[in-house]
XYZ file of C-alpha atoms in Angstrom:
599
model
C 102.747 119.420 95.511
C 101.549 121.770 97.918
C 101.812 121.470 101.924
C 98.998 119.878 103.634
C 98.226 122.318 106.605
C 94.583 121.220 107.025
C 95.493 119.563 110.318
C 98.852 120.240 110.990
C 99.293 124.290 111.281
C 96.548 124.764 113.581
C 97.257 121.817 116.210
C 100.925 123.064 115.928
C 99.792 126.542 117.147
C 97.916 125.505 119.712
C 100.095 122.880 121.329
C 102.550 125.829 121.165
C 100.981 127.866 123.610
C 101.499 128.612 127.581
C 105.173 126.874 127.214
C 107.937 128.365 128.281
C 111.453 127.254 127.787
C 114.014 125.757 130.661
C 117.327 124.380 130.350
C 116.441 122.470 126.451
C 113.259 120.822 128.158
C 110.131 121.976 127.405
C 108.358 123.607 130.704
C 104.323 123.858 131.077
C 103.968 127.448 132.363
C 101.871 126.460 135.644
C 103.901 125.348 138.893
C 103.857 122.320 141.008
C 101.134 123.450 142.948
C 101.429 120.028 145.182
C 102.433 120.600 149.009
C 104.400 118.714 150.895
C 102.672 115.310 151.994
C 100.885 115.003 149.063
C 100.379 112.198 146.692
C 101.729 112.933 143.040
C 98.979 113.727 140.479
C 98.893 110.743 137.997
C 97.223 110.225 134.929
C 97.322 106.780 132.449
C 96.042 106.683 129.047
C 96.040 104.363 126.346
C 97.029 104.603 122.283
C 95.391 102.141 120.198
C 97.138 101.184 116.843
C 97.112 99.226 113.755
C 99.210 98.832 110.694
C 99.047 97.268 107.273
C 95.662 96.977 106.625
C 95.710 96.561 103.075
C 92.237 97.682 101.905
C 90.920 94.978 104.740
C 87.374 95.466 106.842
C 85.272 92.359 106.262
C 86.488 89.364 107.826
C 86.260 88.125 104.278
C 88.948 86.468 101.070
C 87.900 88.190 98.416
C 90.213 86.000 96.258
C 88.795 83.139 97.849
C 84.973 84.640 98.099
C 84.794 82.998 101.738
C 85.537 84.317 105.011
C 89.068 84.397 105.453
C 90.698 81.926 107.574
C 94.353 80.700 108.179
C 96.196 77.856 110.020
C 96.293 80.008 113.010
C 93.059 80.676 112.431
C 92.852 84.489 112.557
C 90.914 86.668 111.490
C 91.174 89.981 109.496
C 89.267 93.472 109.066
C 88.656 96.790 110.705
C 85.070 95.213 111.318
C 86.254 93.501 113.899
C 89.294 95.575 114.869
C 86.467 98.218 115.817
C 84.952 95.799 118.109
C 88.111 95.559 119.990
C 88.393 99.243 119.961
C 84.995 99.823 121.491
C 85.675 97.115 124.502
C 89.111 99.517 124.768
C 87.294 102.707 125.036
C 84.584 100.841 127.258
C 87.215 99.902 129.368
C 89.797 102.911 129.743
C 87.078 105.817 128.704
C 87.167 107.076 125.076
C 88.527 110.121 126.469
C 91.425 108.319 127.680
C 92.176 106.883 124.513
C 93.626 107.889 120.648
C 93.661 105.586 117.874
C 96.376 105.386 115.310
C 97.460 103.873 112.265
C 100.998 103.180 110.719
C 100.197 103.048 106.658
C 99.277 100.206 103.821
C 95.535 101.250 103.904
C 94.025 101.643 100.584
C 95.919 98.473 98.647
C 95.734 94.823 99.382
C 92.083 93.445 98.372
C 89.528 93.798 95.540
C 87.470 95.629 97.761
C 90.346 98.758 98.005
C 90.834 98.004 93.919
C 87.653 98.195 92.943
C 87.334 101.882 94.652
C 90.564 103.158 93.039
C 89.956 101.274 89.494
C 86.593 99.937 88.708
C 84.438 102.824 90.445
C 87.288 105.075 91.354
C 87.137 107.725 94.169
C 88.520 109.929 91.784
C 85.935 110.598 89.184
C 83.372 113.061 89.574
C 80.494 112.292 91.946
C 82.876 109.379 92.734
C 82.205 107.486 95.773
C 83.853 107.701 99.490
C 86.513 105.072 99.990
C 85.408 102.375 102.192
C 88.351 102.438 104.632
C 87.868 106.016 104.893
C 84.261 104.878 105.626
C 85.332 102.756 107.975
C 88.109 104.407 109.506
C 86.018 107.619 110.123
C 83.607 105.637 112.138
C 85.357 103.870 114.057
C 87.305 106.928 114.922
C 91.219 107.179 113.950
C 92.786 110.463 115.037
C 95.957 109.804 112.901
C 97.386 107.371 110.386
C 101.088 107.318 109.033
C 101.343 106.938 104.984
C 102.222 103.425 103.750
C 104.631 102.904 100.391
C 101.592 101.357 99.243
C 99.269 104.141 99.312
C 101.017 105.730 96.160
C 100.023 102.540 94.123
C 97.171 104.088 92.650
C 98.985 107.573 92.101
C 98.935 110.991 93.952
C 95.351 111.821 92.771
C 93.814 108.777 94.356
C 96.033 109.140 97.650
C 94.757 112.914 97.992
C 91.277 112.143 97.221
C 91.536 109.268 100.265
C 92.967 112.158 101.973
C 90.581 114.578 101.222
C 87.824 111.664 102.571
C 89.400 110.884 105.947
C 88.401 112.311 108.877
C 92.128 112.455 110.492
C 95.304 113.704 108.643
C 97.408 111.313 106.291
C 100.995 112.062 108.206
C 104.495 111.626 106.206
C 107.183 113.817 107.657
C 109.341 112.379 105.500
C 107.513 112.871 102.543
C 108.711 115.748 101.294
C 107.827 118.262 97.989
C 110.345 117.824 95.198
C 110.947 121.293 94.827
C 110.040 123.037 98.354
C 111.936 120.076 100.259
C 108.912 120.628 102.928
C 106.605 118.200 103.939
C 103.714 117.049 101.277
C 101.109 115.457 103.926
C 101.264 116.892 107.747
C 104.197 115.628 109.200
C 102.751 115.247 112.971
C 99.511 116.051 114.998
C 99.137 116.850 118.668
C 96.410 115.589 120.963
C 95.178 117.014 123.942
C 94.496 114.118 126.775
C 92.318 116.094 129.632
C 92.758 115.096 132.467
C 91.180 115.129 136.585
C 93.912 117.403 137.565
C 93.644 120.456 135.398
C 96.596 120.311 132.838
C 96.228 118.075 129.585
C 98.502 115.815 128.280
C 99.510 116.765 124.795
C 100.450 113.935 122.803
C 102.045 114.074 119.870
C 102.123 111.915 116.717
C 104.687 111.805 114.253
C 104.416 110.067 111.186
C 107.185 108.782 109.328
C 107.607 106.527 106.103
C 108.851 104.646 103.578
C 111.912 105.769 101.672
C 111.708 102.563 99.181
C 108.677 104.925 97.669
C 111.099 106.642 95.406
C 112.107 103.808 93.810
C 108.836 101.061 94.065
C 106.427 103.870 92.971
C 108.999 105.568 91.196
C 106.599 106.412 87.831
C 104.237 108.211 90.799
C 106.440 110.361 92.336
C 109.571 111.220 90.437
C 109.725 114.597 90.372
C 107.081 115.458 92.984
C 108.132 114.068 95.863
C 111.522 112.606 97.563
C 111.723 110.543 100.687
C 114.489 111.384 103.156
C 115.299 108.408 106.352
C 113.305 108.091 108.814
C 116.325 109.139 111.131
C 116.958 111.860 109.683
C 113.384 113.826 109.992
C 112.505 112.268 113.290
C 116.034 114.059 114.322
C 114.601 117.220 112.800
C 111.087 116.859 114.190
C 110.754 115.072 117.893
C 113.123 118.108 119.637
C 110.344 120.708 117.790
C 107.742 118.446 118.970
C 109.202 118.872 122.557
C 109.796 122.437 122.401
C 105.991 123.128 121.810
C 104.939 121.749 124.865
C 104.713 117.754 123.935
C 104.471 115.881 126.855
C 104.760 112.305 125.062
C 105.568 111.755 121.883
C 105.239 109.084 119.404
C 106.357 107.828 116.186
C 103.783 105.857 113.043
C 106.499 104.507 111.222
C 105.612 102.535 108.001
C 109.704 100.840 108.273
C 110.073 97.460 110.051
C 112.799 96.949 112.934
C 115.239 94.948 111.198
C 117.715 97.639 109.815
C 117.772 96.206 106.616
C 116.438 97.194 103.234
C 115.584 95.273 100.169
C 116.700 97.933 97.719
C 120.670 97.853 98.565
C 122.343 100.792 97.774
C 119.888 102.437 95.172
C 118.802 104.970 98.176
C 121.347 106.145 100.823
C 118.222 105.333 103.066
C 117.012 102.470 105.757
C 114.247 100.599 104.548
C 113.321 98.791 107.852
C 114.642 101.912 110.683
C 111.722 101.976 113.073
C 114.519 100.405 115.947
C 117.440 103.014 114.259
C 114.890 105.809 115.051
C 114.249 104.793 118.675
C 118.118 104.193 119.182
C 119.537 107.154 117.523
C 116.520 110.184 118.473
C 116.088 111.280 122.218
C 112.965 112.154 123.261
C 110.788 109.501 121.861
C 108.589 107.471 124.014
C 106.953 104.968 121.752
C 106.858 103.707 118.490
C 103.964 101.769 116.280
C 105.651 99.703 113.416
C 104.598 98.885 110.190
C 105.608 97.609 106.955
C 107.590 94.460 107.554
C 104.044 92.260 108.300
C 105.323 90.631 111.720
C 103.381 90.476 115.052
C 105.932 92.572 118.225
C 103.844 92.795 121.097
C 106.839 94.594 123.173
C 110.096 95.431 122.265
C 111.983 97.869 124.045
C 115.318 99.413 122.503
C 117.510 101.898 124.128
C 118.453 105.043 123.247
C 121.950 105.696 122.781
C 122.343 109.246 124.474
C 119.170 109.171 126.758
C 119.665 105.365 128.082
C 115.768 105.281 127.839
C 114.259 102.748 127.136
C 111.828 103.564 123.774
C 108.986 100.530 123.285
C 108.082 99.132 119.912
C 104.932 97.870 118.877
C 103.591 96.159 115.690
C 100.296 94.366 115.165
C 100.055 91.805 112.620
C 98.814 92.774 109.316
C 94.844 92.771 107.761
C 93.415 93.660 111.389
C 94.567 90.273 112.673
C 95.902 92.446 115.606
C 95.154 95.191 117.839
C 98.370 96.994 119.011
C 98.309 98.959 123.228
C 100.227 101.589 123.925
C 99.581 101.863 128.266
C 101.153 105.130 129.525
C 101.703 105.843 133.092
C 101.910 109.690 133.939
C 103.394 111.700 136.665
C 103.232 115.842 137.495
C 106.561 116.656 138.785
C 108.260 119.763 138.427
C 105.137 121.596 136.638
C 104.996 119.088 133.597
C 103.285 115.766 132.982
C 106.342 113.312 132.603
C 106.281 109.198 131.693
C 107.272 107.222 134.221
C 106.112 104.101 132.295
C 105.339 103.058 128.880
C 104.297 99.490 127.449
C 102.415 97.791 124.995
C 100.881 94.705 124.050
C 98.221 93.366 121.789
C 94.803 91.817 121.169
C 93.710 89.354 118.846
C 90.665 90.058 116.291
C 89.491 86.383 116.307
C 88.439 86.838 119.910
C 85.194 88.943 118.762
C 82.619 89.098 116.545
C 82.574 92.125 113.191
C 80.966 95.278 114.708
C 77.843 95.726 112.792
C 78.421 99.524 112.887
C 81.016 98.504 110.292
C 80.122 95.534 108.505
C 76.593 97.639 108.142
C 78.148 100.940 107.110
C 79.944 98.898 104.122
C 77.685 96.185 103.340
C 76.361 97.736 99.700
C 80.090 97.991 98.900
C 81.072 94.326 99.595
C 78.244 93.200 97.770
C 79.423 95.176 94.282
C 82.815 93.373 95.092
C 81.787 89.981 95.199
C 79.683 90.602 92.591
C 82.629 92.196 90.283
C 85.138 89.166 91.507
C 82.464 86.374 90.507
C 82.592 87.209 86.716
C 83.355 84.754 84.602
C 86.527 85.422 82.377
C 86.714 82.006 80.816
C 87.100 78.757 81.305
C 90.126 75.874 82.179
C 91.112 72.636 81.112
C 92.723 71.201 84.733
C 92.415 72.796 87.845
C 95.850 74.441 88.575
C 97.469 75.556 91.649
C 99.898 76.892 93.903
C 100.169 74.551 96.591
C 103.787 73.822 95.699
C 104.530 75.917 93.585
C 107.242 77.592 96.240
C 109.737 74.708 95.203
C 108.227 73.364 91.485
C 107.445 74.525 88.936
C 104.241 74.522 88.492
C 101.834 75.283 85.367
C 100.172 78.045 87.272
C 103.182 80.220 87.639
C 104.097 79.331 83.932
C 100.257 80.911 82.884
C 101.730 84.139 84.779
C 105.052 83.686 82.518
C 103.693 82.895 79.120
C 100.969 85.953 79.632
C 103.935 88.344 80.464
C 106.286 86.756 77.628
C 103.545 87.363 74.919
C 102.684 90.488 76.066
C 106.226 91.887 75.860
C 107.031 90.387 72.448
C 103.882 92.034 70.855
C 105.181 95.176 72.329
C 108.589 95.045 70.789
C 107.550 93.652 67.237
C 108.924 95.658 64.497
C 111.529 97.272 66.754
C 114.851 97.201 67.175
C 114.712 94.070 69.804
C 112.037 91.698 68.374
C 114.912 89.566 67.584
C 115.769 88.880 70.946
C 114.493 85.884 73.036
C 112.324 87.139 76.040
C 112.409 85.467 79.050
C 110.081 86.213 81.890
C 109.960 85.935 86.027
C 107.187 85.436 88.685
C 106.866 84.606 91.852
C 104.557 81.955 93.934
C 102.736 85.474 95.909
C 100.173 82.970 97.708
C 100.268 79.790 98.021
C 96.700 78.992 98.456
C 95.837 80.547 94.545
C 94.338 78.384 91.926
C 92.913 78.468 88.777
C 89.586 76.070 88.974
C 88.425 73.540 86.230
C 85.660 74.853 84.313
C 84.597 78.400 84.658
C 87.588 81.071 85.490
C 86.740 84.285 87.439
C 88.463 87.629 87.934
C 88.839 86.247 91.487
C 91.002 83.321 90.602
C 93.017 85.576 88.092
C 93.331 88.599 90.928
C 94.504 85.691 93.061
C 96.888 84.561 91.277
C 98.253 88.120 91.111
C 97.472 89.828 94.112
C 99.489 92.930 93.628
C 99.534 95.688 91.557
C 102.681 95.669 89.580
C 102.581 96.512 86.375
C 104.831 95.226 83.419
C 108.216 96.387 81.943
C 111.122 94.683 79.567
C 115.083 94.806 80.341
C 117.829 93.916 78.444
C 120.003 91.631 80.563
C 122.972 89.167 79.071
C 123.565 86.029 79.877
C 125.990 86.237 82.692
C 123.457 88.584 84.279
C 121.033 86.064 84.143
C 122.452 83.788 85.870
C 123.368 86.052 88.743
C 120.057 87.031 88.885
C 119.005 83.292 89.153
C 122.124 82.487 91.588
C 119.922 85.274 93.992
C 116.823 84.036 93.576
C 118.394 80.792 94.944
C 119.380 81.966 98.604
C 115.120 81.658 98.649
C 116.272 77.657 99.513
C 117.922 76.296 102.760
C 121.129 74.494 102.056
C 120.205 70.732 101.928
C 123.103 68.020 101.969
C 122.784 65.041 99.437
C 120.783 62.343 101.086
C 119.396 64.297 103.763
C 115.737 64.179 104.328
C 113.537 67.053 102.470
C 111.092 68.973 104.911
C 109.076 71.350 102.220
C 108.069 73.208 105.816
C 111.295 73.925 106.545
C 113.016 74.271 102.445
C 112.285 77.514 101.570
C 112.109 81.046 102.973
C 116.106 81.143 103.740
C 117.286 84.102 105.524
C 113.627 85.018 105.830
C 113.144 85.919 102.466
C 109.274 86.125 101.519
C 107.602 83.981 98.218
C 107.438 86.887 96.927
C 111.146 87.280 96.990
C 111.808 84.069 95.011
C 111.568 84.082 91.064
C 111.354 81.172 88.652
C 112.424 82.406 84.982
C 110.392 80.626 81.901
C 112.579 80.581 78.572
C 115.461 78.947 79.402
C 116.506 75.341 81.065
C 118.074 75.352 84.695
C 119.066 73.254 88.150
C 119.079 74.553 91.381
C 121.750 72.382 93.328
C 120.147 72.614 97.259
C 123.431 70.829 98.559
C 125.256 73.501 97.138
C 126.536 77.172 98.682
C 124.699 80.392 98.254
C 126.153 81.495 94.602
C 126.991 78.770 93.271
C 123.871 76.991 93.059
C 122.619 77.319 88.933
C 123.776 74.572 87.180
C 122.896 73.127 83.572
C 121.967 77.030 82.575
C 120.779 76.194 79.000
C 119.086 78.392 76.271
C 117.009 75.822 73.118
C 119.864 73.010 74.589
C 122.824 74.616 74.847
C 124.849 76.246 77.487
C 124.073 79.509 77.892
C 126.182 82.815 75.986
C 127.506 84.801 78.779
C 127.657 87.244 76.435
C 123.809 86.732 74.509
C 121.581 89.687 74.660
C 118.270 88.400 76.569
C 114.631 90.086 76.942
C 113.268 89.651 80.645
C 109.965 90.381 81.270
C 110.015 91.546 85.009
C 107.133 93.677 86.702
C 108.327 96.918 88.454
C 108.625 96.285 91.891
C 111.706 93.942 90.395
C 112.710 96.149 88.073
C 113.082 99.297 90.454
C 115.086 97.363 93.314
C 111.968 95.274 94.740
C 114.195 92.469 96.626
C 117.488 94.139 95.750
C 118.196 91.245 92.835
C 121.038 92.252 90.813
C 121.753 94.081 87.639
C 118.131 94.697 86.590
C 117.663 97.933 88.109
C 120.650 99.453 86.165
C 119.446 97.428 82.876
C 118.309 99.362 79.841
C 114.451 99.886 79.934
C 112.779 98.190 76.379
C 109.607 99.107 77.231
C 106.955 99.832 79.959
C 103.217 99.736 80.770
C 101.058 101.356 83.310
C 98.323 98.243 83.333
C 98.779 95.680 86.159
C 99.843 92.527 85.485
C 96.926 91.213 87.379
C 94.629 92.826 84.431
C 96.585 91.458 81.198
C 96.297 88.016 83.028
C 92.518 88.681 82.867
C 92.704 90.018 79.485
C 94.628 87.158 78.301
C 92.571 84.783 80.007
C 89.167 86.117 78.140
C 90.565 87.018 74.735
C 91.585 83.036 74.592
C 88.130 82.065 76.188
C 89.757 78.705 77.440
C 93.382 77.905 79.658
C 95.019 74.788 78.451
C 98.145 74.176 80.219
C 99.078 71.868 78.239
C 99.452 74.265 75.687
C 102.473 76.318 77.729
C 103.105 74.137 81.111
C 106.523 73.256 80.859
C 109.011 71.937 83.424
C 112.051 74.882 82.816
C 113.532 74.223 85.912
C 114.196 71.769 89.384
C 115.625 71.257 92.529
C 118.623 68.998 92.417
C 121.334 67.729 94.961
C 124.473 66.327 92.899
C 122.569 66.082 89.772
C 119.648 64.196 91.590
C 115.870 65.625 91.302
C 115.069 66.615 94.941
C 110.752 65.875 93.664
């Protein structure tokens, strides 16, 4: 994979020049020119930032085909994040400003699918990708690489690339074979200012190490992922030498410290607060990734004692992230004297129609595509509680992965075995409509793109796996009352980290202890082998370390597929013509307290 210098080389040079060196600390070459008396020279400028947009710039649920709206009532899309950024710029002075991004851009909706799958970027003539459209106008000058950008494959993520106005940054993503960076690894800004000298700002991006394994059929062999520490540690004292008056970090890794892949990479999933900690120099840092709203969070650096703020806006354009910087001259350089952020809500303004105009053709071949009828339904199903029953919605996910995964192993060497098969509740607002079925209610029930593999697991394995799955539930004594708000999500573990298995009979005990919570484990009646050979049907993100559940990583791979799960559903669903669930619903498993159905 060759380096990307279209941005970075040239900005590099330039930053580089008139700096001289003094003691370590990068020196602008003019002198304090101020006399004695005289007020400091200050300058203030503001960095605008979003994260995890997921393929989002309508205010619009394309799985829904409705605007979008939540309890909170929020709203989502760069159509109205560019409102805010206009009122910004209005406000500060665009020159005063710089608008950044901190990855998960081109995956999330049917708008973002339909421009890497239906009518890809890609082919030849192919069109430009709306959030490049969008982005381009509204005027990023940087955005950070998401894990999710590499859903689609390199080709698509280069094309987007090739289509954005601004360079794709990933310090950390590095060429398999050169070790150097893939995408740019930073960009530096020039702020001008009243008093002569600019400001040069510079951006580093940094992100995900949980690539290598979640998009492992991507990028094995062309690209590895070092930490986040470890190239910020390489890059923010080269940033300062060439003259970088502020510096800041895109980092697609939540605060947290923690990762959901264990030990299968020697690397933090969730380091943005490790970075700020453990790297001097740093003055601000916009987080992605983990999906939670920080207006301010300050850590401390370990060997500067400065204090390094955090920002990260909540996901789909539902927030507007504001990096304020105070500057002072002293000493012949341009130096921070303070730094703080906050941010702005999108449901306090209306879409800009720069956007919304820009993009309309597009949305309208979307809803279009998603209102196709794919068959038709018995019963209305849903997923309204499906987080703690199970429900014939998430068995129609189950059965449609089980079938698919025994026709691929006929007439080999494991058709004998039984498959089982795992899903998880992703939304709980999907369903599955009486009468006529659209790709939209299939794509909903599915929102991801995971695609489909089979492992060879025993039966003690099993039930480990199923004894994790279980921490999803808070601990609930016999007798006590049962809150459904306040059941599920444990340890802040997401739906998505919870997985019912079809093909076999099981209790989860609520009053019981984390690991010791399966009970009546049963295969056709009888207790479980230990020792049985099973078939689990598991989609990738599982099977490469997605939610670190045990064993299934290291299991032996049966077979594999490069379509999404989301299409075989639709497949399915049309080769049938009709969902019955009475045809597959079953009730496999329930929440129990001392043998007692909790529903």
């Amino acid at each position: 994979m060759p380096l990307n210098r279209r941005t970075f080389l040239g900005t590099s040079a330039a930053a580089g020049a008139g700096v001289a060196m003094a003691g370590g600390v990068a020196v602008p070459a003019e002198a304090d020119s101020r006399g004695p008396g005289r007020p400091p020279k200050r300058y203030a400028f503001t960095v605008m930032g979003t994260t995890d947009l997921h393929g989002n710039v309508f205010n619009w649920d394309y799985f829904t085909d409705k605007e979008f709206d939540d309890k909170a009532h929020n709203d989502v899309g760069l159509a109205k994040i560019s409102t805010l950024v206009e009122q910004v710029r209005a406000e500060k002075g665009r020159h005063n400003t710089l608008m950044i991004d901190a990855g998960d851009t081109i995956q999330g909706t049917q708008l973002s699918y339909y421009y890497a799958k239906v009518d890809p970027i890609t082919a030849k003539r192919g069109p430009v990708h709306p959030m490049a459209q969008a982005m381009n106008a509204i005027g990023y000058d940087a955005a950070a690489l998401g894990n999710h950008e590499f859903n689609y494959g390199i080709p698509v993520l280069r094309k987007f690339e090739e289509q954005c106005d601004f360079p794709l940054l990933g310090a950390n993503a590095l060429d398999a074979k050169t070790l150097r960076p893939a995408f740019a690894p930073y960009v530096i800004k020039r702020m001008r200012t009243p008093h002569g000298p600019d400001v040069k700002v510079a951006i580093l991006g940094l992100t995900n190490p949980g690539i290598a394994i979640w998009d492992k059929a991507n990028v094995s062999g062309r690209m590895v992922f070092p930490g986040l520490e470890e190239q910020a540690a390489k890059f923010v004292p080269r940033l300062r030498s060439m003259g970088a008056d502020v510096v800041i970090v895109s980092a697609h890794s939540g605060t947290s410290g923690t990762s959901s892949y264990g030990d299968q990479v020697p690397y933090v999933e969730n380091a943005a607060a490790l970075v700020a900690e453990q790297v001097p120099g740093i003055d601000a840092i916009l987080v992605g990734h983990a999906h939670l709203e920080i207006p301010e969070y300050f850590v401390e650096n370990k060997e500067t004692g400065k204090k390094v703020v955090l920002s990260e806006p909540l996901k789909w354009g539902q927030r507007l992230t504001l990096f304020d910087f105070d500057l002072v001259w002293e000493k012949g350089r341009w130096v921070v004297e303070r730094a703080g952020s906050r941010v702005l809500n999108s449901n306090t303004v209306a879409e800009d129609p720069k956007i919304t105009g820009l993009l309309a053709d597009e949305h309208k071949k979307v809803v279009a595509y998603v209102n196709q009828v794919i068959g038709t339904s018995t019963a209305a199903m849903t997923t309204a509680e499906a987080a703690w029953k199970d429900e014939p919605i998430i068995d129609l996910i189950n059965v449609v992965q089980a079938e698919t995964v025994k026709a691929a192993l006929a007439g080999g060497a494991y058709a004998s075995l039984p498959v089982l098969s795992q899903a998880s509740c992703f939304s709980r607002t999907a369903q599955i409509p009486a009468g006529n079925v659209t790709i939209k209610d299939a794509a909903g029930l599915y929102p991801f793109e995971n695609t489909l593999e089979a492992r060879l697991l025993t039966g003690a394995q099993i039930k480990d796996y199923l004894e994790f799955s279980a921490r999803y539930y808070v601990q609930t004594a016999a007798g006590a009352p049962v809150d459904t708000a306040k059941l599920t999500n444990a340890g802040n573990t997401p739906d998505y980290n919870y997985d019912a298995v079809s093909g076999l009979t099981y209790e989860i005990d609520i009053a019981k202890p984390n690991g010791s919570r399966i009970v009546n484990l049963s295969f056709e009646g009888k207790a479980i082998d230990p020792a049985a050979e099973f078939v689990l049907a598991v989609n990738n993100y599982r099977a490469s370390g997605g939610g670190n559940f045990p064993h299934v990583p290291g299991a032996k791979q049966l077979w594999a597929n490069s379509e999404e799960i989301r299409n075989t559903i639709i497949g399915w669903v049309q080769a049938k013509g009709s969902v019955d669930g009475a045809q597959f619903a079953s009730v496999d498993w329930r929440l129990t307290r001392d043998g007692v159905p909790v529903f």
